Amino acid sequence: MKFSGKRRKFLTETARTAAGVGVAALMMGFYTRQSRALPADAIRPPGAIDEDSFLGACIRCGLCVIDCPYETLSLAAAGDDVALGTPYFTARNIPCEMCQDIPCIKACPTGALDHGLEKIDDARMGLAVVIDQEACIAFQGLRCEVCFNICPIRGKAIDLDYRHNARSGKHALFIPIVHSDACTGCGKCEQACILEQAAIKVMPLSLAKGQMQGHYRLGWEEKEKAGGSLIDTEDKHEYNLPSGSRYDYEGEGLIPGEGNDVPFSDNPLDTLNGLKEGM
Amino acid sequence: MANSKAVQPGTDAIAAKGWIAAHKWLILRRISQLGILGLFLLGPLAGIWIIKGNLASSLTLDVLPLTDPYVLIQSVLAGQRPIQTAITGAVIITVFYLLVGGRTYCSWLCPINIITDAAAWLRNKLSLKGGATFSKNSRFWLLGVTLLLALMSGTIAWELVNPVSMVFRGLIFGMGMAWGIVLAIFLLDLLVSKRAWCGSLCPVGAFYSLLGHTSLLRVSAAHRENCNDCMDCFVVCPEHQVIKPALKEIPTGTGPVILFSQCTNCGRCIDVCSENVFQFDFRFNNTKTTSVANKHEVLS
Ligand code: SF4
Ligand code: SF4
Ligand code: SF4
Ligand code: SF4
Ligand code: SF4
């Protein structure tokens, strides 16, 4: 088959365009994949739907940014690590003040920010985590509690846990504990942390949260639900103790370096073999 | 001025009508482009909130929502159900461009247009010729790619690289490295190919061109019998292929109205014509004038 000059030109032209467009499409495709990754310190506004959907729903208009009275939010500019044009904030710089009327969501013309979110306390922008217990001075026995005091919903989202100070032997530690069922991830605590690098940081929920396997049951909770023990209580409860330690059942607890009157050797194989013998 | 290459198009028109009249629509367009950008900037810069947002979606005087239908379609393809505000805004914009011509977006609103116009002007001034050629259809293919990517990735992928929104949004919310894109497009149009970006590649322009396919407001070579073949309109027009049928095909009975939706309604052809051949007109004025032209032929 022979092509006339005109037809040939048309075909080469089309092929050339298709090839060029194909390359552009591939490059855009790869770039799209890459830019899905959100840096851990970039927090989406309250009510933001899950990240994958967010990138399909947010049309990058910036209305949320404009209506935030605290200038918390910004739109990612070209060259930022956050997907171009999408709103985010960095808690350490300007956290979310948890406005009761949530103007950022009201401003959003799309479903990128969930208009069903009515109470700011139900927002889950992330989760605060005391991520460096070596640096947090509360763990050294010093009084701080700044993160606790700054929290707009302290007592629910963050508590102080009083613990024994083993170093001094007579003081208490006031340990900040964040509760994931209440923390909104507003980042006020991270911003307020007095350290040069915050020891408490808001992390994306996907990074911060662990999750038990669905079939795990906690015995004491099940017991409470059932109104009594679900198994026959054992005659004698046995503990696997570290070698060279003793357990005082009357309240002293684990006593290291004091004889070994447990019925187990420190070699677990002996225990297993012993069981076999007993059978 | 068909005989002198170095002379800028419109020289005759300036001589005939004066500089202002020979740049009337250009000036009005720049006022429109910069004015609208200025309105958006008044809020962040001066605290005067007339329009909030950017071209993707905006809120005027706290009541009028406007949404770019192109970005909304991508969002829908990405699997998101738009809420009422966005739909209302997109319908208003769609109706507007159905009336005034889709690519009016290009020449009266888009910030990139100022850059590509500047590149075309300089290219002409320096008499730069040749370079690569891109098929004028590439933009429609690329438009398809952006829609397909949204569908496949579930994200508005095109918005990660779209120079139009990147620059307009950047000017309001922070440019970052978007100046690089501005420079790249300028150099592309100046050195690689004439009118490469807006004339061949930009999917935004392609979308609005399709949107304005049957638009009411058109440019018409109403007085085409006065054309003195200076070719200035062809040189200055960003989509020069749209002019010829309306201007030159009187014998075939083609009407004087430029019906190609690629025409950006920029009005530069009106400006640079010393013989006042062109004017803004309505699409339906085509047949009427055609019959006049036909009568002309019958009479002669
Ligand atoms: S809740 Fe208030 S402070 Fe927080 S992002 Fe929204 S508008 Fe800004
Ligand atoms: S208002 Fe909504 S659509 Fe606009 S930038 Fe913010 S999240 Fe995105
Ligand atoms: S991020 Fe910090 S301040 Fe905000 S709710 Fe959680 S614990 Fe409180
Ligand atoms: S073709 Fe694209 S870049 Fe050019 S003016 Fe139109 S929208 Fe803007
Ligand atoms: S035909 Fe005239 S109005 Fe249309 S794009 Fe060309 S110069 Fe502009």
Coordinates of C-alpha atoms and ligand atoms in Angstrom, one line a residue:
Chain A
M1 CA 0.0 0.0 0.0
K2 CA 1.3 3.4 -0.9
F3 CA 0.5 6.6 0.9
S4 CA 0.0 9.8 -1.0
G5 CA 2.2 12.7 0.2
K6 CA -0.6 14.4 2.0
R7 CA -1.8 11.3 3.8
R8 CA 1.7 10.4 4.7
K9 CA 2.2 13.8 6.2
F10 CA -1.0 13.6 8.1
L11 CA 0.0 10.2 9.6
T12 CA 3.5 11.3 10.6
E13 CA 2.1 14.4 12.1
T14 CA -0.5 12.5 14.1
A15 CA 2.1 9.9 15.2
R16 CA 4.5 12.7 16.3
T17 CA 1.8 14.5 18.3
A18 CA 0.7 11.2 19.9
A19 CA 4.2 10.4 20.9
G20 CA 4.8 13.8 22.3
V21 CA 1.6 13.8 24.2
G22 CA 2.3 10.3 25.4
V23 CA 5.6 11.3 26.9
A24 CA 4.0 14.3 28.6
A25 CA 1.2 12.1 29.9
L26 CA 3.7 9.6 31.4
M27 CA 5.7 12.3 33.0
M28 CA 2.6 13.8 34.5
G29 CA 1.5 10.4 35.7
F30 CA 4.8 9.7 37.5
Y31 CA 4.7 13.2 39.0
T32 CA 1.2 12.7 40.2
R33 CA 2.2 9.5 42.0
Q34 CA 5.2 11.2 43.6
S35 CA 3.3 14.2 44.9
R36 CA 0.8 12.1 46.8
A37 CA 3.3 11.9 49.7
L38 CA 2.5 14.6 52.3
P39 CA 5.3 15.6 54.6
A40 CA 4.7 14.5 58.2
D41 CA 4.7 18.1 59.5
A42 CA 2.2 19.4 56.9
I43 CA -1.2 19.3 58.5
R44 CA -4.5 19.6 56.5
P45 CA -7.2 22.0 57.7
P46 CA -9.9 20.7 60.0
G47 CA -12.5 18.4 58.3
A48 CA -10.1 17.5 55.5
I49 CA -11.2 14.2 54.0
D50 CA -8.7 11.4 53.7
E51 CA -5.6 12.4 51.8
D52 CA -6.2 10.5 48.6
S53 CA -9.7 11.8 48.2
F54 CA -8.6 15.3 49.3
L55 CA -6.3 15.5 46.3
G56 CA -9.3 14.8 44.1
A57 CA -11.8 17.1 45.8
C58 CA -9.8 20.2 46.7
I59 CA -9.7 22.6 43.7
R60 CA -7.0 24.7 45.2
C61 CA -9.1 27.9 45.5
G62 CA -7.6 29.1 48.8
L63 CA -10.9 30.2 50.2
C64 CA -10.2 28.3 53.4
V65 CA -6.9 30.0 53.7
I66 CA -8.5 33.5 53.3
D67 CA -11.2 32.9 55.8
C68 CA -8.9 31.5 58.6
P69 CA -8.7 34.4 61.0
Y70 CA -5.4 33.3 62.4
E71 CA -3.5 33.0 59.1
T72 CA -2.9 29.4 60.0
L73 CA -3.3 28.0 56.6
S74 CA -1.3 28.5 53.4
L75 CA -1.6 27.1 49.9
A76 CA 1.4 25.1 48.8
A77 CA 3.5 27.2 46.3
A78 CA 5.4 25.8 43.4
G79 CA 8.4 24.0 44.8
D80 CA 6.9 23.2 48.2
D81 CA 6.9 19.6 49.3
V82 CA 3.1 19.6 49.6
A83 CA 0.9 19.0 46.5
L84 CA 0.8 22.2 44.6
G85 CA -1.9 24.6 45.6
T86 CA -3.4 22.6 48.4
P87 CA -4.0 24.1 51.9
Y88 CA -1.9 23.0 54.9
F89 CA -0.3 24.3 58.0
T90 CA 2.8 23.7 60.0
A91 CA 1.8 23.4 63.7
R92 CA 5.2 24.6 65.0
N93 CA 4.7 27.9 63.1
I94 CA 1.0 28.7 63.4
P95 CA -1.3 26.1 64.8
C96 CA -5.0 25.9 64.3
E97 CA -6.9 27.8 67.0
M98 CA -9.9 25.5 66.8
C99 CA -12.5 28.2 66.0
Q100 CA -15.9 27.2 67.3
D101 CA -17.6 28.3 64.0
I102 CA -14.9 26.6 61.8
P103 CA -14.8 29.3 59.1
C104 CA -12.3 27.4 57.0
I105 CA -14.9 24.6 56.4
K106 CA -17.7 27.1 55.8
A107 CA -15.6 28.8 53.1
C108 CA -14.8 25.6 51.2
P109 CA -16.8 25.4 48.0
T110 CA -16.2 21.7 47.6
G111 CA -16.3 18.6 49.7
A112 CA -12.6 18.7 50.4
L113 CA -13.4 19.9 53.9
D114 CA -16.2 17.9 55.4
H115 CA -19.2 20.2 55.8
G116 CA -20.8 17.6 58.1
L117 CA -18.2 18.5 60.8
E118 CA -20.1 20.7 63.1
K119 CA -18.0 20.7 66.3
I120 CA -14.4 21.5 66.1
D121 CA -13.7 19.1 68.9
D122 CA -14.5 16.3 66.5
A123 CA -11.8 17.4 64.0
R124 CA -9.0 15.0 63.5
M125 CA -6.2 16.9 61.8
G126 CA -3.6 14.7 63.3
L127 CA -2.6 13.4 66.7
A128 CA -0.2 15.0 69.2
V129 CA 2.5 12.6 70.3
V130 CA 5.1 13.1 73.0
I131 CA 7.6 11.9 70.5
D132 CA 10.8 12.5 72.4
Q133 CA 10.6 11.5 76.0
E134 CA 14.4 12.0 76.4
A135 CA 14.1 15.7 75.6
C136 CA 10.7 16.5 77.3
I137 CA 11.7 18.0 80.6
A138 CA 8.7 16.6 82.4
F139 CA 10.3 13.2 82.1
Q140 CA 13.3 14.6 83.9
G141 CA 11.2 15.5 86.8
L142 CA 11.1 19.2 86.0
R143 CA 7.8 21.1 86.1
C144 CA 6.6 22.3 82.7
E145 CA 3.1 21.3 81.7
V146 CA 3.0 24.0 79.0
C147 CA 1.6 21.6 76.4
F148 CA -1.1 20.6 78.8
N149 CA -2.0 24.1 79.8
I150 CA -2.2 25.5 76.3
C151 CA -4.5 22.7 75.0
P152 CA -7.9 24.1 74.2
I153 CA -9.5 20.9 75.4
R154 CA -7.0 19.9 78.2
G155 CA -8.3 17.2 80.5
K156 CA -9.8 15.5 77.5
A157 CA -7.2 15.6 74.8
I158 CA -4.2 15.8 77.1
D159 CA -3.7 14.8 80.7
L160 CA -1.0 14.9 83.3
D161 CA -0.1 11.5 84.6
Y162 CA 1.5 11.6 88.1
R163 CA 4.4 9.1 88.4
H164 CA 7.0 8.3 90.9
N165 CA 10.3 10.0 90.3
A166 CA 12.7 7.1 90.7
R167 CA 15.8 9.3 90.4
S168 CA 15.1 11.5 93.4
G169 CA 13.0 8.9 95.1
K170 CA 10.6 11.4 96.7
H171 CA 9.3 13.6 93.9
A172 CA 6.6 13.2 91.3
L173 CA 6.8 13.4 87.5
F174 CA 4.0 15.2 85.7
I175 CA 3.9 13.3 82.5
P176 CA 1.8 14.7 79.5
I177 CA -0.4 12.0 78.1
V178 CA -2.4 12.6 74.9
H179 CA -5.6 10.8 74.3
S180 CA -6.3 9.9 70.7
D181 CA -10.0 9.8 71.2
A182 CA -10.1 13.5 71.9
C183 CA -7.0 15.2 70.5
T184 CA -7.9 17.2 67.4
G185 CA -4.3 17.6 66.2
C186 CA -4.6 21.4 66.3
G187 CA -0.9 21.7 67.1
K188 CA -1.2 24.3 69.9
C189 CA 0.9 22.0 72.1
E190 CA 3.6 21.5 69.5
Q191 CA 3.8 25.3 68.9
A192 CA 4.0 26.0 72.6
C193 CA 6.5 23.4 73.6
I194 CA 9.4 25.3 75.3
L195 CA 12.2 23.2 73.8
E196 CA 14.3 24.2 70.9
Q197 CA 12.8 21.3 69.0
A198 CA 9.4 20.4 70.2
A199 CA 9.2 17.1 72.1
I200 CA 5.5 16.9 71.5
K201 CA 4.5 16.9 67.8
V202 CA 1.4 16.5 65.8
M203 CA 1.7 13.6 63.4
P204 CA -0.6 12.4 60.7
L205 CA -3.0 9.9 62.2
S206 CA -1.7 7.2 59.8
L207 CA 1.8 7.6 61.3
A208 CA 0.8 8.3 64.9
K209 CA -1.8 5.6 65.6
G210 CA -1.1 1.9 66.2
Q211 CA -4.0 -0.5 65.9
M212 CA -4.6 -3.9 67.6
Q213 CA -5.6 -6.8 65.5
G214 CA -9.4 -6.9 65.3
H215 CA -9.7 -10.1 67.3
Y216 CA -7.8 -8.9 70.3
R217 CA -9.8 -8.8 73.5
L218 CA -8.7 -7.3 76.8
G219 CA -9.5 -9.8 79.5
W220 CA -10.5 -7.2 82.1
E221 CA -12.8 -5.4 79.8
E222 CA -14.5 -8.6 78.7
K223 CA -14.8 -9.6 82.3
E224 CA -16.6 -6.3 83.1
K225 CA -18.9 -6.7 80.1
A226 CA -19.7 -10.2 81.1
G227 CA -20.1 -9.3 84.8
G228 CA -17.7 -12.0 85.9
S229 CA -14.7 -14.0 85.0
L230 CA -15.1 -15.9 81.7
I231 CA -12.6 -18.6 82.6
D232 CA -12.0 -20.8 85.6
T233 CA -9.7 -19.0 88.0
E234 CA -6.3 -20.7 88.3
D235 CA -5.2 -22.3 91.6
K236 CA -1.9 -20.7 91.5
H237 CA -0.8 -18.0 89.1
E238 CA 2.7 -18.5 87.8
Y239 CA 5.1 -15.8 86.6
N240 CA 8.0 -16.1 84.2
L241 CA 10.5 -13.9 86.1
P242 CA 13.9 -12.6 84.9
S243 CA 16.5 -14.8 86.5
G244 CA 17.8 -13.7 89.8
S245 CA 14.7 -11.9 90.8
R246 CA 11.8 -12.6 93.1
Y247 CA 8.2 -11.5 93.1
D248 CA 6.4 -10.3 96.2
Y249 CA 2.7 -11.0 95.9
E250 CA 1.9 -8.8 98.9
G251 CA 2.6 -5.5 97.1
E252 CA 6.4 -5.1 96.8
G253 CA 6.3 -6.3 93.2
L254 CA 9.4 -7.4 91.4
I255 CA 12.5 -7.5 93.6
P256 CA 15.7 -7.8 91.5
G257 CA 18.9 -9.5 92.7
E258 CA 17.3 -11.5 95.5
G259 CA 17.4 -15.2 95.2
N260 CA 15.1 -17.1 92.9
D261 CA 12.4 -19.0 94.4
V262 CA 10.3 -19.3 91.3
P263 CA 9.6 -22.7 90.0
F264 CA 11.2 -21.9 86.7
S265 CA 14.8 -22.0 85.5
D266 CA 16.0 -19.1 83.4
N267 CA 16.2 -21.4 80.4
P268 CA 12.7 -21.5 78.8
L269 CA 13.5 -24.9 77.3
D270 CA 13.6 -26.4 80.8
T271 CA 10.1 -25.1 81.4
L272 CA 8.8 -26.6 78.2
N273 CA 10.5 -29.9 78.9
G274 CA 9.3 -29.9 82.5
L275 CA 5.7 -29.4 81.2
K276 CA 6.2 -32.4 79.0
E277 CA 7.5 -34.5 81.9
G278 CA 4.6 -33.5 84.0
M279 CA 2.1 -34.8 81.4
Chain B
M1 CA 3.0 46.8 5.1
A2 CA 3.3 43.4 3.5
N3 CA 6.6 44.4 1.9
S4 CA 8.6 45.1 5.1
K5 CA 9.2 42.3 7.5
A6 CA 10.8 44.3 10.3
V7 CA 7.8 46.6 10.7
Q8 CA 5.4 45.7 13.5
P9 CA 1.9 44.9 12.5
G10 CA -0.4 47.8 13.1
T11 CA 1.9 50.5 11.9
D12 CA -0.6 51.5 9.2
A13 CA -3.4 51.4 11.7
I14 CA -1.5 53.7 14.0
A15 CA -1.0 56.1 11.1
A16 CA -4.6 55.9 10.1
K17 CA -6.4 55.9 13.5
G18 CA -3.8 57.0 16.1
W19 CA -2.0 54.9 18.7
I20 CA -4.9 54.6 21.1
A21 CA -7.4 53.5 18.6
A22 CA -4.9 51.0 17.2
H23 CA -4.5 49.5 20.6
K24 CA -8.0 49.9 22.0
W25 CA -8.8 46.3 22.6
L26 CA -5.3 45.4 23.7
I27 CA -5.5 48.1 26.3
L28 CA -9.0 47.1 27.4
R29 CA -7.8 43.5 27.7
R30 CA -4.8 44.4 29.8
I31 CA -7.1 46.5 32.0
S32 CA -9.4 43.5 32.3
Q33 CA -6.6 41.0 33.0
L34 CA -4.7 43.2 35.5
G35 CA -7.9 44.6 37.0
I36 CA -9.4 41.3 37.8
L37 CA -6.1 40.1 39.3
G38 CA -6.0 43.4 41.2
L39 CA -9.5 42.8 42.6
F40 CA -8.3 39.4 43.9
L41 CA -5.2 41.1 45.4
L42 CA -7.1 43.9 47.1
G43 CA -8.2 41.5 49.9
P44 CA -4.8 40.1 50.9
L45 CA -2.9 43.3 50.3
A46 CA -5.3 46.0 51.4
G47 CA -8.0 44.1 53.4
I48 CA -10.7 45.1 50.9
W49 CA -12.6 41.9 50.2
I50 CA -14.4 42.3 46.9
I51 CA -13.4 38.9 45.4
K52 CA -11.9 36.1 47.5
G53 CA -10.1 33.0 46.2
N54 CA -8.7 32.6 42.7
L55 CA -9.7 31.4 39.2
A56 CA -10.4 27.9 40.5
S57 CA -13.2 29.1 42.7
S58 CA -14.0 32.5 44.1
L59 CA -16.6 34.3 46.2
T60 CA -17.6 37.8 45.1
L61 CA -19.0 40.2 47.7
D62 CA -19.7 37.3 49.9
V63 CA -22.6 36.1 47.7
L64 CA -21.6 35.2 44.2
P65 CA -19.7 31.9 43.9
L66 CA -17.8 31.3 40.7
T67 CA -16.0 28.0 39.9
D68 CA -13.9 26.9 37.0
P69 CA -15.9 24.2 35.3
Y70 CA -12.7 22.6 33.9
V71 CA -11.2 21.9 37.4
L72 CA -14.6 20.8 38.7
I73 CA -15.0 18.3 35.9
Q74 CA -11.6 16.9 36.8
S75 CA -12.7 16.6 40.4
V76 CA -15.8 14.7 39.4
L77 CA -13.7 12.4 37.2
A78 CA -11.5 11.9 40.2
G79 CA -14.5 10.4 41.9
Q80 CA -15.6 13.3 44.1
R81 CA -19.2 14.5 44.3
P82 CA -19.2 18.3 44.1
I83 CA -21.3 20.3 46.6
Q84 CA -23.9 22.8 45.6
T85 CA -21.7 25.9 45.9
A86 CA -19.2 24.6 43.4
I87 CA -22.0 23.4 41.0
T88 CA -23.7 26.8 41.1
G89 CA -20.4 28.6 40.5
A90 CA -19.5 26.3 37.6
V91 CA -22.9 26.8 35.9
I92 CA -22.6 30.6 36.1
I93 CA -19.1 30.5 34.5
T94 CA -20.2 28.0 31.8
V95 CA -23.2 30.1 30.8
F96 CA -21.0 33.2 30.7
Y97 CA -18.5 31.6 28.3
L98 CA -21.2 30.0 26.3
L99 CA -22.3 33.5 25.5
V100 CA -19.1 35.5 25.2
G101 CA -16.8 32.8 23.7
G102 CA -14.8 30.3 25.7
R103 CA -11.4 31.6 24.8
T104 CA -12.4 35.1 26.0
Y105 CA -11.0 33.5 29.2
C106 CA -7.6 33.4 27.4
S107 CA -7.4 36.9 26.2
W108 CA -9.3 38.8 28.9
L109 CA -8.4 36.9 32.0
C110 CA -5.5 34.5 31.8
P111 CA -2.2 35.8 33.2
I112 CA -0.2 33.6 30.9
N113 CA -1.6 35.4 27.9
I114 CA 0.3 38.5 28.8
I115 CA 3.5 36.5 28.8
T116 CA 2.8 34.7 25.5
D117 CA 1.7 37.9 23.9
A118 CA 5.0 39.5 25.0
A119 CA 7.0 36.6 23.6
A120 CA 5.1 36.8 20.3
W121 CA 5.7 40.5 20.1
L122 CA 9.4 40.1 20.7
R123 CA 9.7 37.2 18.4
N124 CA 8.2 39.4 15.7
K125 CA 10.4 42.3 16.6
L126 CA 13.5 40.3 16.4
S127 CA 12.3 38.5 13.3
L128 CA 12.9 35.1 14.8
K129 CA 11.7 32.4 12.5
G130 CA 11.4 28.7 12.4
G131 CA 12.0 26.4 15.3
A132 CA 10.0 23.3 16.2
T133 CA 6.4 23.0 15.2
F134 CA 3.7 21.6 17.5
S135 CA 0.5 20.4 16.0
K136 CA -2.3 22.8 16.9
N137 CA -4.3 19.7 18.0
S138 CA -1.8 18.8 20.7
R139 CA -3.8 20.8 23.2
F140 CA -6.9 18.7 22.7
W141 CA -4.9 15.6 23.2
L142 CA -3.4 17.1 26.3
L143 CA -6.9 18.1 27.5
G144 CA -7.9 14.4 27.1
V145 CA -4.8 13.4 29.0
T146 CA -5.6 15.7 31.9
L147 CA -9.1 14.2 32.1
L148 CA -7.9 10.7 31.8
L149 CA -5.2 11.3 34.5
A150 CA -7.9 12.6 36.9
L151 CA -10.0 9.5 36.2
M152 CA -7.1 7.1 36.7
S153 CA -5.3 8.7 39.6
G154 CA -8.4 9.8 41.6
T155 CA -6.7 13.2 42.0
I156 CA -6.8 16.5 40.1
A157 CA -3.4 15.6 38.6
W158 CA -3.3 18.5 36.1
E159 CA -3.4 21.1 38.9
L160 CA 0.0 19.9 40.0
V161 CA 1.5 21.4 36.9
N162 CA -1.1 23.8 35.4
P163 CA 0.9 27.0 34.7
V164 CA -2.3 29.1 34.4
S165 CA -3.6 28.4 37.9
M166 CA -0.1 28.2 39.3
V167 CA 0.7 31.7 38.2
F168 CA -2.7 33.3 39.0
R169 CA -2.8 31.6 42.4
G170 CA 0.8 32.2 43.0
L171 CA 0.4 36.0 42.6
I172 CA -2.2 35.9 45.3
F173 CA -1.0 33.2 47.6
G174 CA 2.7 33.1 47.0
M175 CA 4.6 32.3 43.8
G176 CA 7.3 29.9 45.1
M177 CA 9.1 28.7 42.0
A178 CA 6.3 29.5 39.6
W179 CA 8.4 32.3 38.1
G180 CA 10.4 29.5 36.5
I181 CA 7.3 28.4 34.6
V182 CA 6.7 31.9 33.5
L183 CA 10.2 32.1 32.1
A184 CA 10.0 28.6 30.5
I185 CA 6.8 29.5 28.7
F186 CA 8.2 32.8 27.6
L187 CA 11.3 31.2 26.2
L188 CA 9.3 28.4 24.6
D189 CA 7.2 30.9 22.7
L190 CA 10.1 33.2 21.9
L191 CA 12.7 30.7 20.8
V192 CA 11.2 27.2 20.2
S193 CA 8.0 27.9 18.3
K194 CA 5.7 30.8 17.6
R195 CA 2.7 30.8 19.9
A196 CA 3.6 27.3 21.1
W197 CA 2.0 27.4 24.5
C198 CA -1.4 29.0 23.9
G199 CA -1.6 28.1 20.2
S200 CA -0.8 24.4 20.5
L201 CA -0.3 23.1 23.9
C202 CA -2.4 24.6 26.7
P203 CA -5.3 22.3 27.7
V204 CA -7.0 25.1 29.6
G205 CA -7.3 27.0 26.4
A206 CA -8.5 23.9 24.6
F207 CA -11.2 23.3 27.2
Y208 CA -12.5 26.9 26.9
S209 CA -12.3 26.7 23.2
L210 CA -14.6 23.7 23.2
L211 CA -16.9 25.5 25.7
G212 CA -17.2 28.4 23.4
H213 CA -18.0 26.3 20.3
T214 CA -21.3 27.9 19.7
S215 CA -20.8 31.2 21.5
L216 CA -22.8 34.3 20.7
L217 CA -20.2 37.0 20.7
R218 CA -17.8 36.7 17.8
V219 CA -15.4 38.8 15.7
S220 CA -16.6 39.5 12.2
A221 CA -14.8 40.7 9.1
A222 CA -17.9 42.8 8.5
H223 CA -16.2 45.1 6.0
R224 CA -14.0 42.6 4.4
E225 CA -14.5 44.2 1.0
N226 CA -12.2 46.9 2.3
C227 CA -9.3 44.5 3.0
N228 CA -6.1 45.8 1.4
D229 CA -4.1 42.6 2.0
C230 CA -1.6 44.1 4.4
M231 CA -1.7 40.8 6.3
D232 CA -1.3 42.6 9.6
C233 CA -4.2 40.7 11.2
F234 CA -2.7 37.4 10.2
V235 CA 0.6 38.4 11.8
V236 CA -0.9 39.7 15.0
C237 CA -3.6 37.0 15.5
P238 CA -2.6 34.3 18.0
E239 CA -4.7 31.8 16.0
H240 CA -4.2 33.2 12.5
Q241 CA -5.8 30.1 10.8
V242 CA -9.2 31.3 12.0
I243 CA -9.2 34.5 10.0
K244 CA -8.9 33.3 6.4
P245 CA -12.3 31.8 5.7
A246 CA -14.2 34.8 7.1
L247 CA -12.0 37.3 5.5
K248 CA -11.1 35.8 2.2
E249 CA -13.7 33.2 1.2
I250 CA -16.3 35.6 0.0
P251 CA -16.7 33.8 -3.4
T252 CA -17.6 30.5 -1.6
G253 CA -20.4 32.2 0.3
T254 CA -18.7 31.9 3.6
G255 CA -20.0 34.5 6.0
P256 CA -17.8 37.2 7.6
V257 CA -18.1 36.0 11.2
I258 CA -15.1 34.1 12.5
L259 CA -16.8 31.0 13.7
F260 CA -13.7 29.0 14.9
S261 CA -13.8 28.6 18.6
Q262 CA -10.1 29.0 18.7
C263 CA -10.5 32.7 18.1
T264 CA -9.8 34.3 21.5
N265 CA -11.9 37.4 21.0
C266 CA -8.8 39.4 21.7
G267 CA -9.8 42.0 19.2
R268 CA -6.2 42.6 18.0
C269 CA -7.3 42.1 14.4
I270 CA -9.7 45.0 14.9
D271 CA -6.9 47.1 16.4
V272 CA -4.3 46.5 13.7
C273 CA -6.5 46.9 10.7
S274 CA -6.2 50.3 9.1
E275 CA -9.3 49.7 7.0
N276 CA -11.6 48.9 9.9
V277 CA -12.5 45.5 8.4
F278 CA -13.2 43.8 11.7
Q279 CA -15.7 44.4 14.5
F280 CA -17.2 42.5 17.4
D281 CA -20.5 41.1 16.3
F282 CA -23.0 38.3 17.0
R283 CA -22.7 34.9 15.6
F284 CA -26.2 35.1 13.9
N285 CA -25.2 38.3 12.0
N286 CA -23.3 35.9 9.7
T287 CA -26.1 35.0 7.3
K288 CA -27.4 38.5 6.9
T289 CA -24.0 39.9 5.8
T290 CA -23.5 36.8 3.6
S291 CA -26.6 37.6 1.8
V292 CA -25.4 41.1 1.3
A293 CA -22.1 39.8 0.0
N294 CA -24.0 37.4 -2.3
K295 CA -26.2 40.2 -3.5
H296 CA -23.0 42.1 -4.2
E297 CA -21.8 39.2 -6.4
V298 CA -25.1 38.9 -8.2
L299 CA -25.0 42.6 -8.9
S300 CA -21.5 42.7 -10.2
Ligands
SF4_1 S1 -10.4 26.1 62.8 FE1 -10.0 28.3 62.7 S2 -7.8 28.5 63.2 FE2 -8.2 26.4 62.6 S3 -7.7 26.3 60.4 FE3 -9.9 26.7 60.7 S4 -10.2 28.8 60.6 FE4 -8.0 28.5 61.0
SF4_2 S1 -11.5 25.9 50.4 FE1 -11.7 23.7 50.0 S2 -11.3 23.5 47.8 FE2 -10.6 25.5 48.4 S3 -8.4 25.2 48.9 FE3 -9.5 25.0 50.8 S4 -9.9 22.8 51.0 FE4 -9.3 23.2 48.8
SF4_3 S1 -2.9 18.9 69.4 FE1 -2.2 19.3 71.4 S2 -3.2 21.2 72.0 FE2 -4.3 20.3 70.2 S3 -6.0 19.1 71.0 FE3 -4.2 17.7 70.7 S4 -3.2 17.7 72.7 FE4 -4.6 19.5 72.7
SF4_4 S1 -4.3 29.1 26.0 FE1 -4.0 28.6 28.1 S2 -2.3 29.9 28.8 FE2 -3.0 30.7 26.8 S3 -4.3 32.3 27.4 FE3 -5.6 30.5 27.1 S4 -5.7 29.5 29.1 FE4 -4.1 31.0 29.2
SF4_5 S1 -9.3 36.5 14.9 FE1 -9.0 38.5 15.9 S2 -10.1 38.3 17.8 FE2 -9.8 36.3 17.0 S3 -7.9 35.6 18.0 FE3 -7.4 36.4 16.0 S4 -6.8 38.5 16.4 FE4 -7.9 37.8 18.2

